[in-house]
């Protein structure tokens, strides 16, 4: 690394390729996990939109090579657009929201405004249901930012006087929910909030501390009122100043990552991410983990991952909002290299722990089409498969004997 810092081009290039390798390895692990989680969901919650995610929408699936990168990605498959229950869709949606949050945060700081990053937590117990915990934090946030104490009193000219919003020059808030699960204390949903002020707060003049204390007090009251539990005044709410390259606080890039993280493992604590629960359930067959995964999917259904972006979007000229639906089904540029018969694809999906689809994509990346054929064939030895070269269009991986099945839009049984 020292040589790279001195600008030795060979070392710089090798460091860059090492980074690329690491990134590729992480992407592959995530892709595999996404397919494993999809098949778990298909087993536990069949006929839901989550279970249908990744199924062919036509008679065959197209597999693209993304921009000459050697990375293979399927197209013409269904997407469920869940930012919670599907790792594949969640990763895309969260990346999109992360970019948007990054954009408004940087623009706001560049314009001389300030941003504070707040985290709200509360004491929870193993017996608490996730639905109850989630309601506590989301309804809690709505309650915190309503009423004259927050907004001030409306004057005849339409302006507001008093209230926290005026006192700290708050122009908007983005809030996101993160959920983890601990063995001892159970579900742990918490709120992350980016608070946008017309001027930065500072720990030096005490404004940051006052600001934190104000939220902390209100939050403790809410938790006492709804759950009857006490929060220590130093806990419950954490506040840090967000900065760009200059100034004291947390970096913007770290913040947007914190807000909409989609990592498989939570390296910081003993708590598991929901993805980890699902992967553990598949790995060990643990019934409690399976129940927990189902509970998580049901409780987060139709819940917002992020709110508050719309107001700031207007201020900072973000392009029109991209819905979860659009973000999840964004087609990446690439060239279709191979097609896979829909029946082969559907059957390959069912092999829970092996994630045959992910293995087949990886096999194409290392050994080309024959590698992919082998990966599918090994998963279904009772059904001979072949590669059919076609005059028009890329080659097709399909069953050798096509006669017994009626081709249908939904794909038949093998
Ligand atoms: Zn999905």
XYZ file of C-alpha atoms in Angstrom, residues 132-370:
239
model
C -46.015 -4.163 18.356
C -42.390 -2.967 18.376
C -42.668 -1.568 14.855
C -45.882 0.259 15.675
C -44.222 1.729 18.739
C -41.405 3.286 16.731
C -43.367 4.422 13.675
C -46.341 5.818 15.612
C -43.824 7.261 18.067
C -42.081 9.200 15.332
C -45.385 10.567 14.002
C -46.309 11.676 17.490
C -42.914 13.338 18.045
C -43.230 15.543 14.967
C -46.819 16.598 15.456
C -48.490 19.212 17.604
C -47.576 22.784 18.490
C -44.642 21.686 20.674
C -42.911 20.565 17.502
C -44.414 22.738 14.762
C -45.146 25.930 16.720
C -48.330 27.968 16.702
C -49.717 29.091 13.359
C -50.042 32.866 12.954
C -52.547 34.752 10.812
C -49.952 35.261 8.078
C -49.415 31.505 7.818
C -46.037 31.419 9.595
C -45.366 29.467 12.776
C -44.030 30.820 16.029
C -42.284 28.823 18.739
C -41.938 25.063 18.633
C -38.892 22.894 18.084
C -39.002 23.328 14.345
C -38.489 27.069 14.602
C -36.014 26.842 17.473
C -33.623 24.551 15.589
C -34.445 25.736 12.095
C -35.682 22.316 10.959
C -36.525 22.234 7.236
C -37.111 18.493 6.891
C -36.551 15.015 8.316
C -35.784 11.718 6.645
C -36.575 8.730 8.786
C -35.737 5.086 8.173
C -36.432 1.946 10.202
C -33.829 -0.717 10.885
C -34.749 -4.087 12.373
C -32.445 -6.580 14.058
C -33.132 -9.576 16.287
C -31.277 -10.500 19.479
C -31.324 -13.877 21.201
C -31.836 -12.370 24.652
C -34.043 -9.337 24.032
C -35.765 -10.214 20.787
C -36.812 -7.810 18.052
C -34.982 -4.532 18.052
C -36.492 -2.069 15.604
C -34.970 1.374 15.795
C -35.378 4.652 14.002
C -32.672 6.529 12.195
C -33.515 10.127 11.408
C -31.626 12.709 9.412
C -32.715 16.123 10.601
C -32.059 19.018 8.218
C -31.491 22.454 9.819
C -30.998 25.854 8.248
C -27.754 26.113 10.272
C -25.485 23.396 11.638
C -25.725 22.496 15.326
C -22.529 22.160 17.279
C -21.355 20.226 20.326
C -19.149 23.227 21.266
C -21.907 25.756 21.906
C -24.164 23.117 23.470
C -26.859 23.325 20.761
C -26.396 19.654 19.834
C -26.824 18.572 23.460
C -29.953 20.706 23.908
C -31.374 19.338 20.714
C -30.722 15.734 21.784
C -32.208 16.348 25.231
C -35.396 17.739 23.691
C -35.986 14.599 21.589
C -34.860 12.333 24.375
C -37.413 13.774 26.764
C -40.286 13.453 24.300
C -39.232 9.960 23.258
C -39.031 8.779 26.890
C -42.537 10.144 27.488
C -43.887 8.318 24.448
C -42.339 5.005 25.480
C -43.620 5.434 29.043
C -47.097 6.235 27.736
C -47.359 3.380 25.223
C -45.289 0.594 26.811
C -45.021 1.701 30.436
C -41.243 1.355 30.256
C -38.602 3.770 31.483
C -35.718 5.039 29.365
C -32.636 6.478 31.022
C -32.197 10.115 29.944
C -28.743 9.390 28.499
C -30.070 6.487 26.434
C -32.938 6.280 24.000
C -31.761 9.002 21.641
C -28.328 9.423 20.152
C -27.388 12.517 18.100
C -24.348 13.231 15.960
C -23.541 16.033 13.552
C -23.241 14.986 9.916
C -20.449 16.586 7.941
C -18.859 16.397 4.541
C -15.081 16.479 4.235
C -14.670 19.453 6.525
C -15.944 19.775 10.071
C -16.596 17.466 12.981
C -19.101 14.615 13.011
C -20.029 11.630 10.936
C -19.311 11.398 7.222
C -22.240 11.680 4.827
C -21.286 8.441 3.042
C -21.323 6.506 6.302
C -24.681 7.995 7.259
C -26.548 7.017 4.126
C -25.148 3.519 4.521
C -26.384 3.394 8.139
C -29.803 4.603 7.133
C -30.685 2.012 4.509
C -28.170 -0.747 5.114
C -28.708 -4.083 3.381
C -25.744 -6.022 4.722
C -26.125 -9.702 5.409
C -24.484 -9.631 8.821
C -24.514 -7.041 11.528
C -20.839 -6.898 12.417
C -21.297 -4.446 15.239
C -23.526 -6.285 17.669
C -24.693 -9.703 18.734
C -27.988 -9.039 16.986
C -28.862 -10.746 13.729
C -30.139 -9.008 10.629
C -33.372 -10.459 9.187
C -31.333 -11.875 6.277
C -29.220 -13.747 8.787
C -32.351 -15.192 10.418
C -33.512 -16.519 7.035
C -30.088 -17.943 6.158
C -29.791 -19.582 9.597
C -33.280 -21.065 9.165
C -32.217 -22.676 5.871
C -28.849 -23.787 7.238
C -30.112 -25.441 10.426
C -33.798 -26.039 9.698
C -34.582 -24.353 13.027
C -38.362 -23.969 13.368
C -38.085 -20.919 15.593
C -35.967 -19.112 12.989
C -38.487 -20.016 10.294
C -41.313 -18.621 12.414
C -39.272 -15.492 13.033
C -38.679 -14.983 9.302
C -42.410 -15.327 8.585
C -43.224 -12.941 11.429
C -40.750 -10.413 10.018
C -42.154 -10.611 6.470
C -45.741 -10.226 7.691
C -45.007 -7.390 10.112
C -43.086 -5.280 7.588
C -45.604 -5.765 4.783
C -46.623 -2.398 3.317
C -44.519 -0.520 5.887
C -42.410 2.384 4.682
C -38.672 1.898 4.714
C -37.970 5.626 4.337
C -40.228 8.659 4.748
C -39.611 12.378 4.386
C -37.561 12.358 1.195
C -40.307 13.981 -0.887
C -40.183 17.365 0.874
C -36.387 17.609 0.576
C -36.477 16.342 -2.976
C -38.297 19.535 -3.974
C -35.737 21.737 -2.249
C -32.738 20.143 -3.930
C -33.925 19.300 -7.403
C -33.781 15.517 -7.212
C -35.222 13.825 -10.306
C -38.845 12.651 -9.888
C -39.304 9.989 -7.272
C -38.473 6.462 -8.282
C -40.950 4.083 -6.658
C -39.845 0.874 -4.917
C -41.419 -0.900 -7.869
C -39.273 0.950 -10.427
C -36.108 0.713 -8.352
C -36.482 -3.067 -7.964
C -37.131 -3.706 -11.649
C -34.546 -1.302 -13.074
C -33.031 -3.083 -16.029
C -29.266 -2.886 -16.190
C -27.556 -2.558 -19.539
C -26.143 -5.732 -20.951
C -26.107 -8.316 -23.716
C -28.216 -11.477 -23.563
C -25.765 -14.405 -23.774
C -28.031 -17.354 -23.011
C -31.698 -18.186 -22.423
C -32.955 -20.748 -19.924
C -36.216 -22.626 -20.447
C -38.762 -21.488 -17.844
C -39.419 -25.036 -16.597
C -35.736 -25.643 -15.944
C -35.494 -22.302 -14.154
C -38.538 -22.973 -11.929
C -37.337 -26.387 -10.954
C -33.815 -25.146 -10.189
C -35.290 -22.576 -7.808
C -36.688 -25.241 -5.520
C -33.345 -26.552 -4.289
C -33.341 -24.662 -1.018
C -29.852 -24.760 0.383
C -27.982 -25.138 -2.859
C -29.194 -22.002 -4.599
C -28.855 -23.690 -8.002
C -29.670 -20.483 -9.893
C -26.880 -18.550 -8.202
C -24.484 -21.448 -8.782
C -25.481 -21.637 -12.456
C -24.877 -17.894 -12.930
C -21.491 -18.207 -11.207
C -20.680 -21.262 -13.351
C -21.334 -19.225 -16.503
C -19.031 -16.510 -15.199
C -16.141 -18.959 -14.822
C -16.814 -21.701 -17.425
C -19.268 -20.230 -19.915
C -22.419 -21.882 -21.168
C -21.215 -25.451 -20.595
